[in-house]
Short mmCIF file of C-alpha atoms in Angstrom, two decimals:
data_model
loop_
_atom_site.label_atom_id
_atom_site.label_comp_id
_atom_site.label_asym_id
_atom_site.label_seq_id
_atom_site.Cartn_x
_atom_site.Cartn_y
_atom_site.Cartn_z
CA GLY A 1 6.38 5.86 -13.31
CA ILE A 2 6.42 2.07 -13.81
CA GLN A 3 3.10 0.14 -14.63
CA VAL A 4 2.38 -3.03 -12.31
CA GLU A 5 -0.32 -5.46 -13.50
CA GLN A 6 -1.62 -8.23 -11.66
CA SER A 7 -3.23 -11.04 -12.91
CA PRO A 8 -5.86 -12.78 -12.27
CA PRO A 9 -8.08 -9.94 -11.15
CA ASP A 10 -10.51 -12.18 -9.41
CA LEU A 11 -10.02 -15.80 -8.10
CA ILE A 12 -12.35 -18.13 -6.57
CA LEU A 13 -10.86 -21.24 -4.86
CA GLN A 14 -12.15 -24.06 -3.03
CA GLU A 15 -10.44 -24.60 0.33
CA GLY A 16 -7.04 -26.73 0.30
CA ALA A 17 -6.49 -25.52 -3.61
CA ASN A 18 -3.52 -24.20 -4.41
CA SER A 19 -3.12 -20.94 -6.59
CA THR A 20 -0.46 -18.63 -8.27
CA LEU A 21 -0.79 -14.63 -8.38
CA ARG A 22 1.39 -12.97 -10.81
CA CYS A 23 2.95 -9.31 -10.73
CA ASN A 24 4.50 -7.89 -13.85
CA PHE A 25 6.09 -4.68 -13.78
CA SER A 26 7.23 -2.30 -16.73
CA ASP A 27 10.63 -1.32 -15.55
CA SER A 28 13.66 -2.17 -13.37
CA VAL A 29 12.68 -2.00 -9.81
CA ASN A 30 14.64 -1.65 -6.63
CA ASN A 31 12.44 -3.75 -4.58
CA LEU A 32 9.06 -5.85 -4.87
CA GLN A 33 6.69 -6.41 -1.99
CA TRP A 34 3.45 -8.47 -1.66
CA PHE A 35 0.48 -7.59 0.80
CA HIS A 36 -2.67 -9.12 1.83
CA GLN A 37 -5.63 -6.54 2.68
CA ASN A 38 -7.99 -8.26 4.70
CA PRO A 39 -11.74 -7.99 4.59
CA TRP A 40 -11.52 -5.49 7.40
CA GLY A 41 -9.14 -3.04 5.05
CA GLN A 42 -5.72 -3.78 7.13
CA LEU A 43 -2.55 -4.28 4.78
CA ILE A 44 -0.66 -6.98 5.81
CA ASN A 45 3.16 -7.45 4.69
CA LEU A 46 3.46 -10.65 3.10
CA PHE A 47 7.02 -10.54 1.44
CA TYR A 48 9.86 -8.26 0.69
CA ILE A 49 11.39 -9.92 -2.13
CA PRO A 50 13.25 -7.95 -4.69
CA SER A 51 14.72 -11.13 -6.11
CA GLY A 52 14.82 -14.92 -5.51
CA THR A 53 12.33 -16.94 -3.60
CA LYS A 54 11.24 -16.56 -0.12
CA GLN A 55 9.04 -19.10 1.88
CA ASN A 56 6.40 -18.51 4.96
CA GLY A 57 4.34 -21.01 6.07
CA ARG A 58 1.92 -22.00 3.21
CA LEU A 59 2.67 -19.06 1.15
CA SER A 60 6.17 -18.46 -0.81
CA ALA A 61 6.92 -15.82 -3.52
CA THR A 62 9.38 -15.29 -6.12
CA THR A 63 11.02 -12.56 -7.82
CA VAL A 64 12.64 -12.71 -11.48
CA ALA A 65 13.78 -9.09 -11.64
CA THR A 66 15.65 -9.60 -14.88
CA GLU A 67 12.39 -10.60 -16.47
CA ARG A 68 10.04 -8.16 -14.56
CA TYR A 69 7.68 -10.36 -12.59
CA SER A 70 6.92 -11.68 -9.32
CA LEU A 71 4.79 -14.70 -8.22
CA LEU A 72 3.19 -15.39 -5.00
CA TYR A 73 2.11 -18.80 -4.24
CA ILE A 74 -0.58 -19.98 -1.96
CA SER A 75 -0.74 -23.95 -0.83
CA SER A 76 -3.56 -25.46 0.67
CA SER A 77 -5.93 -22.54 0.78
CA GLN A 78 -7.89 -21.56 3.54
CA THR A 79 -11.01 -19.19 4.10
CA THR A 80 -8.80 -16.67 6.06
CA ASP A 81 -6.78 -16.11 3.02
CA SER A 82 -9.63 -14.39 1.45
CA GLY A 83 -9.13 -10.82 0.76
CA VAL A 84 -7.12 -8.89 -1.77
CA TYR A 85 -3.49 -9.62 -2.70
CA PHE A 86 -1.31 -6.25 -4.00
CA CYS A 87 2.10 -6.28 -5.07
CA ALA A 88 4.23 -3.03 -4.86
CA ALA A 89 7.43 -2.23 -6.84
CA ARG A 90 9.81 0.39 -5.62
CA ASN A 91 11.28 2.71 -8.36
CA PHE A 92 13.94 5.17 -6.88
CA ASN A 93 11.93 6.44 -4.33
CA LYS A 94 8.32 5.81 -5.21
CA PHE A 95 6.33 2.71 -4.94
CA TYR A 96 3.68 1.23 -7.54
CA PHE A 97 0.84 -0.62 -6.69
CA GLY A 98 -0.92 -3.18 -8.86
CA SER A 99 -4.77 -3.09 -9.02
CA GLY A 100 -4.83 -6.44 -7.03
CA THR A 101 -6.22 -9.82 -6.95
CA LYS A 102 -9.43 -10.58 -5.38
CA LEU A 103 -9.08 -13.93 -3.82
CA ASN A 104 -12.17 -15.91 -2.34
CA VAL A 105 -11.74 -19.15 -0.64
CA LYS A 106 -14.87 -21.07 0.01
CA PRO A 107 -15.26 -23.73 2.75
CA ASP B 1 4.93 -0.77 20.69
CA ALA B 2 2.16 1.20 18.85
CA GLY B 3 4.18 1.18 15.34
CA ILE B 4 2.29 3.35 12.92
CA THR B 5 -0.95 5.02 13.92
CA GLN B 6 -3.35 7.21 11.76
CA SER B 7 -6.21 9.34 13.17
CA PRO B 8 -9.22 9.87 12.89
CA ARG B 9 -10.27 6.68 11.57
CA TYR B 10 -13.32 8.03 10.02
CA LYS B 11 -14.23 11.46 9.04
CA ILE B 12 -17.12 13.41 7.40
CA THR B 13 -16.55 16.45 5.99
CA GLU B 14 -18.07 19.22 3.63
CA THR B 15 -17.09 20.30 0.34
CA GLY B 16 -14.72 23.10 0.59
CA ARG B 17 -13.46 22.50 4.35
CA GLN B 18 -9.69 21.97 5.29
CA VAL B 19 -9.29 18.76 6.90
CA THR B 20 -6.14 17.40 8.35
CA LEU B 21 -5.25 13.57 8.67
CA MET B 22 -2.52 12.33 11.07
CA CYS B 23 0.03 10.05 11.04
CA HIS B 24 2.51 8.87 13.48
CA GLN B 25 4.91 6.25 13.24
CA THR B 26 7.22 5.04 16.58
CA TRP B 27 10.07 3.44 14.50
CA SER B 28 11.96 6.39 13.57
CA HIS B 29 11.77 5.29 9.94
CA SER B 30 13.41 7.92 7.47
CA TYR B 31 10.37 7.31 4.77
CA MET B 32 6.74 8.36 5.38
CA PHE B 33 4.36 7.94 2.47
CA TRP B 34 0.67 8.56 1.79
CA TYR B 35 -1.73 6.88 -0.40
CA ARG B 36 -5.22 6.85 -1.43
CA GLN B 37 -7.62 3.90 -2.23
CA ASP B 38 -10.46 4.26 -4.32
CA LEU B 39 -12.86 1.30 -4.92
CA GLY B 40 -11.72 -1.18 -7.53
CA HIS B 41 -8.05 0.29 -7.49
CA GLY B 42 -4.87 -0.52 -6.05
CA LEU B 43 -2.98 2.38 -3.90
CA ARG B 44 -1.89 5.46 -5.77
CA LEU B 45 0.98 7.61 -4.06
CA ILE B 46 -0.06 11.08 -3.13
CA TYR B 47 3.34 12.27 -1.57
CA TYR B 48 6.20 10.72 0.45
CA SER B 49 8.99 12.44 2.44
CA ALA B 50 12.68 10.96 2.79
CA ALA B 51 13.02 12.80 6.28
CA ALA B 52 12.04 15.62 7.90
CA ASP B 53 11.75 18.58 6.11
CA ILE B 54 11.84 16.73 2.81
CA THR B 55 8.96 15.97 0.89
CA ASP B 56 8.31 15.08 -2.75
CA LYS B 57 5.03 14.32 -4.82
CA GLY B 58 3.75 11.09 -5.74
CA GLU B 59 1.10 10.12 -8.58
CA VAL B 60 -1.81 12.18 -7.61
CA PRO B 61 -0.71 15.32 -5.48
CA ASP B 62 -3.23 17.96 -6.58
CA GLY B 63 -5.46 19.39 -3.76
CA TYR B 64 -3.29 17.96 -1.17
CA VAL B 65 -0.36 19.56 1.24
CA VAL B 66 2.03 17.66 3.80
CA SER B 67 4.68 18.62 5.78
CA ARG B 68 7.16 16.83 7.99
CA SER B 69 8.76 18.83 11.00
CA LYS B 70 9.46 15.66 12.87
CA THR B 71 10.27 12.38 11.80
CA GLU B 72 7.86 10.61 13.52
CA ASN B 73 4.89 12.51 11.97
CA PHE B 74 3.56 13.16 8.73
CA PRO B 75 0.14 15.08 8.34
CA LEU B 76 -1.76 15.52 5.06
CA THR B 77 -3.81 18.21 4.68
CA LEU B 78 -6.62 18.55 2.13
CA GLU B 79 -6.89 22.56 1.89
CA SER B 80 -10.60 22.76 0.26
CA ALA B 81 -12.05 19.28 0.31
CA THR B 82 -13.82 18.07 -2.65
CA ARG B 83 -16.10 15.00 -3.32
CA SER B 84 -13.59 13.22 -5.56
CA GLN B 85 -11.14 13.15 -2.59
CA THR B 86 -13.80 10.81 -0.66
CA SER B 87 -11.36 7.86 -0.21
CA VAL B 88 -9.56 5.68 2.04
CA TYR B 89 -5.90 7.05 3.03
CA PHE B 90 -3.67 4.83 3.92
CA CYS B 91 -0.13 6.13 5.92
CA ALA B 92 3.00 3.73 5.47
CA SER B 93 6.61 4.27 6.77
CA SER B 94 10.03 2.46 5.86
CA GLY B 95 13.42 2.41 7.07
CA HIS B 96 16.16 0.30 5.24
CA PRO B 97 15.77 -1.67 3.26
CA TYR B 98 12.82 0.06 2.44
CA GLU B 99 9.94 -2.27 3.29
CA GLN B 100 6.70 -0.60 3.94
CA TYR B 101 4.57 -0.87 7.02
CA PHE B 102 0.91 0.49 6.60
CA GLY B 103 -1.16 1.95 9.42
CA PRO B 104 -4.75 1.04 9.45
CA GLY B 105 -6.15 3.81 7.40
CA THR B 106 -8.64 6.77 7.45
CA ARG B 107 -11.91 6.41 5.65
CA LEU B 108 -12.64 10.13 4.59
CA THR B 109 -16.15 11.07 3.13
CA VAL B 110 -16.72 14.68 1.63
CA THR B 111 -20.38 15.41 1.20
#
């Protein structure tokens, strides 16, 4: 299977700050998803982004498949953004998750 | 529209017992997946299914059995539970273009 690495592993922000989370993958992928796991454990879809750039409110994501990475941008962070952010890369029929970036946004 | 549900949400069982975790989706998605999430780790794929009666192993299949007789259901069975199988189990489904949607998870404790 492929290796998926996320950085940074931990991130502390003051409310209102911006951040960039990175996801590197070791081989070609068919698609790439970003998820937010909230403090209650629920996994919430953020982006399905095999390539290109997408935006949804304060969040945006970019995947450069040829260079094997994806970035998640969070602007004007809020305390509700706290939790763990995962990327998942699909290779054939299997999805491989990174270990996540744990984000703590302080008021 | 319930989407994807899992039951039970919490389960405590003893070592050596058989336990089955249920997953049901209402979208008629072709693909369904079982993952486990352990503290400090991302999710690891246990088994997946591309369609009814088609299943295949993921990264960590040992000790687990799956079946898929109907498109909407994908049960996961631990035939003889071990303490190392204490984890949070997530079921997911995807249709085209393979965007996954996750259930709420089942927290399993094996004593």
